Amino acid sequence: MEKILQVKDLELSFHTFGGEVKAIRGVNFDLYKGETLAIVGESGSGKSVTTKSIMRLLPEATSEFKNGEILFGGRDLTKLSDKEMQKIRGKDISMIFQDPMTSLNPTMPIGRQITEPILKHQKISKDEAKKVAIDLLRLVGMPKPELRMKQYPHQFSGGQRQRIVIAIALACNPQILIADEPTTALDVTIQAQILELMKDLQKKIDTSIIFITHDLGVVANVADRVAVMYGGKIVEIGTVDEIFYNPQHPYTWGLLSSMPSMDAEDAKLYAIPGTPPDLLDPPKGDAFALRSEYAMKIDMEQPPPFFKVSDTHMAATWLLHPEAPAVEPPEMVIERMKKFPGSRYYEGSAN
Amino acid sequence: MAEKLVEIKNLKQHFNVGKANEVKAVDGISFDIYKGETLGLVGESGCGKSTTGRSIIRLYDATDGQVLYEGESVHGKKNKKDLKKFNRKMQMIFQDPYASLNQRMKVMDIIAEGIDIHGLAKDANDRKKMVYDLLETVGLNKEHANRYPHEFSGGQRQRLGIARALAVDPDFIIADEPISALDVSIQAQVVNLLKELQEEKGLTYLFIAHDLSMVKYISDRIGVMYFGKLVELAPADELYENPMHPYTQSLLSAIPLPDPNYERNRTRKAYDPAVHNYVDGEDVKMREVSPNHFVDCSEKEFAEIQEHLAAKK
Ligand SMILES: Nc1ncnc2c1ncn2[C@@H]1O[C@H](COP(=O)(O)OP(=O)(O)O)[C@@H](O)[C@H]1O
Ligand SMILES: Nc1ncnc2c1ncn2[C@@H]1O[C@H](COP(=O)(O)OP(=O)(O)O)[C@@H](O)[C@H]1O
Ligand SMILES: [Mg+2]
Ligand SMILES: [Mg+2]
């Protein structure tokens, strides 16, 4: 598969009054053509900062790339000038956010908001751009697009606004679409429509999508692969089936166990104890160790490297070291593992 | 049968009555809440969940209908003493813990607000002790009493909101999307806390939510609202296993579950109110289709549901 984006050893800090916030502490991942990679993790784990650094949307004055590179089309995005970046943003890489109003101008008709990036990045006439915009609105399922071109954002519902933002993001057929919690504020029925829309469009234009969410149901629905972030690092990455049915990192275990399953009866929900690590002074070893009942002595001393679980699956936990004692994952996780042919708890067919 | 704590009878809450922008936010709903249970209330945003909660707790004067608390009407003329009594028995927890806490007040005074209003503390020391105990009950500690809300994380703030509600020793708590703004693992903490408190203190909850998997987990029964009306009410498991109103079916079919295999096969069902094809004046109301399972339907639909349920057996 073709790699469209490579993030290598990325480290990024914010300089604040309190000191240096080490928000991204060595992140590595590839994005393949046409896939959806979901990034999950609790708030503050670095999901938004990772993607904003790809888009170079972080405040210049306070943020600093400490290490690593972001390779796209043979270039390192961390090194590009603002001007070069502007040619990429909105054309090759687009981003949509949780609140569509952060991307929409309340005082401009939506038609113009869609044609603007088209006119900026493509050599076509105003009339042609208008046609493209109407087609896009139709594509994202807006009824009567010709009439709605003249309307302002406040004349649309939340779900419709998110559709408009998607239309704008797709205006130049980007190679990468980054969606940061795009459905978190929407009702389930509207969310379902937006997710269907995104998958549909992805098939049509073969965009690669990075999808940030903390809703594991949404992840199971949209993702081909999943990266789990904790304390500024990816702690586990694999195909969606590997992460849901054969998770290896204790943090992933905790995350999966804190969701009630639709059939599990009144068992108490698992709640990960403790608080996220202080990124002003991150722990020396495994950042999750202090909250993990599976922590070993070495977790307090050395950060775990990535251990390979399969060709597509890696996890950064000392539990995977050949000399580590075998431990039992939580009950709810074992239930999941029973469905996965590669796992040690596998019980017959998955369906 | 369990004892009724709250009875909602044909409750209506209309806004901007007589104006062009009149909204029938709640338009004639009836249900009971039993002592010690958790009743979940779900539905799309704008369907009237919050308004229902707010009308029950009398933040609004009802346009029509009645709310009975232990058999006594909550709305209508009340003397100060009676009002205070209701205020103490019913408390509310909100979605946005930050907005609902006065940011310039210290935690001590925020939590003690209700204690002061109702004169529940004997003296300053007693007041302090009550606040410390409450903080402990919700998993915080007494050091937190001297801090301000902005020094807390989202999950901790929701704990403060819960501590404040508990301060007056209520019997009934309306929780309006108390976990919607929180991370998954923090949601689990808050839900566990609410459940523990319920067991310990025998609390009754009206739990408003749009996250349907959490609501199933926490609720004994669930009501589904659609445009100001209750369309289905059933025990939680029953609702998920045998949803009968097409809107409920649509809502349930839209929830993504943390299970990729299930997601690959899930098909979504859209709801079009036109499917009912009601004729003018048709008697559409809540009918009991099986024990404790109520569906808003016509006589004809009722017969169809009965047939369907019989065939399933
Ligand atoms: N502009 C900024 N200045 C200082 N710290 C920041 C800034 N933006 C984000 N951070 C910090 O970086 C960390 C990662 O944040 P973020 O990527 O937004 O988390 P999330 O996973 O919730 O999207 C957090 O500790 C956050 O407080
Ligand atoms: N104070 C108010 N004045 C006018 N309209 C209101 C008011 N509060 C709510 N509404 C309207 O009533 C309907 C129901 O709102 P709400 O009860 O908040 O729904 P939910 O909590 O289910 O999202 C919506 O159309 C909303 O705009
Ligand atoms: Mg974020
Ligand atoms: Mg509401």
XYZ file of C-alpha atoms in Angstrom, chain A residues 154-282:
129
model
C -27.189 30.474 10.947
C -29.886 29.331 8.546
C -28.662 25.746 8.779
C -28.900 23.096 11.499
C -25.793 21.736 13.240
C -25.729 18.623 11.083
C -26.159 20.658 7.895
C -23.334 23.000 8.912
C -21.032 20.034 9.385
C -22.023 18.885 5.890
C -21.118 22.310 4.529
C -17.748 22.190 6.273
C -17.151 18.782 4.722
C -18.063 20.211 1.321
C -15.508 22.999 1.819
C -12.880 20.540 3.017
C -13.431 18.379 -0.036
C -13.605 21.253 -2.514
C -10.107 20.603 -3.871
C -10.168 16.802 -3.650
C -7.599 16.683 -0.847
C -5.352 13.686 -0.475
C -5.747 13.831 3.290
C -8.753 14.825 5.343
C -8.218 15.340 9.056
C -11.409 15.208 11.102
C -11.082 16.250 14.753
C -14.152 14.982 16.629
C -16.411 15.923 13.704
C -19.529 14.239 15.091
C -19.071 14.654 18.833
C -21.593 17.483 19.078
C -24.203 15.811 16.890
C -27.153 13.551 17.653
C -26.684 9.857 16.958
C -28.950 9.879 13.932
C -27.173 12.882 12.422
C -23.827 11.392 13.398
C -24.742 8.203 11.550
C -25.556 10.234 8.431
C -22.280 12.172 8.583
C -20.239 8.994 9.065
C -21.999 7.341 6.133
C -21.358 10.453 4.073
C -17.658 10.502 4.906
C -17.230 6.829 4.046
C -19.147 7.269 0.837
C -17.063 10.260 -0.237
C -13.875 8.492 0.688
C -14.749 5.693 -1.716
C -15.487 8.202 -4.476
C -12.355 10.324 -4.190
C -9.968 7.912 -2.448
C -9.000 10.381 0.284
C -7.025 9.218 3.311
C -8.705 10.191 6.563
C -7.303 10.792 10.025
C -10.281 10.619 12.344
C -9.962 11.799 15.930
C -12.665 10.760 18.357
C -13.083 9.512 21.880
C -16.180 7.499 20.975
C -15.116 3.891 20.561
C -18.370 3.064 18.778
C -17.504 5.612 16.117
C -13.990 4.173 15.857
C -15.365 0.668 15.322
C -17.579 2.085 12.609
C -15.151 4.204 10.584
C -11.610 3.011 11.165
C -9.432 0.707 9.122
C -6.630 1.182 11.612
C -6.496 2.680 15.101
C -3.762 4.525 16.985
C -4.223 4.770 20.752
C -2.558 7.813 22.302
C -1.576 8.327 25.905
C 0.494 11.119 27.429
C 1.839 12.458 24.144
C 2.745 9.089 22.649
C 1.100 6.391 20.598
C 0.979 3.378 22.899
C -0.672 0.935 20.515
C -1.448 0.860 16.818
C -3.059 -1.813 14.667
C -5.993 -2.719 12.477
C -9.397 -1.992 13.937
C -9.924 -5.696 14.647
C -6.539 -6.021 16.343
C -7.227 -3.078 18.642
C -10.776 -4.120 19.571
C -10.327 -7.897 19.718
C -6.677 -8.366 20.616
C -5.549 -5.269 22.521
C -2.185 -5.515 24.259
C -1.576 -2.269 26.139
C -3.076 -1.896 29.638
C -4.314 1.577 28.700
C -6.203 0.153 25.719
C -7.610 -2.471 28.077
C -8.802 0.244 30.420
C -10.348 2.254 27.629
C -12.260 -0.711 26.230
C -13.443 -1.790 29.682
C -14.843 1.598 30.593
C -17.544 1.348 27.912
C -20.637 -0.567 28.907
C -21.191 -3.326 26.396
C -24.739 -3.584 25.171
C -25.193 -7.112 26.469
C -23.061 -7.137 29.622
C -25.284 -6.984 32.666
C -24.888 -4.745 35.670
C -21.182 -5.371 36.216
C -19.523 -2.229 37.517
C -17.885 -0.174 34.808
C -14.146 -0.165 34.876
C -12.870 3.323 35.555
C -9.180 3.957 34.987
C -7.911 5.258 38.319
C -5.736 8.336 38.763
C -5.117 11.288 36.502
C -3.284 11.896 33.204
C 0.466 12.479 33.412
C 1.825 15.965 33.949
C 3.368 16.900 30.620
C 5.489 19.603 32.258
C 7.345 16.794 33.949
C 6.422 13.526 32.242
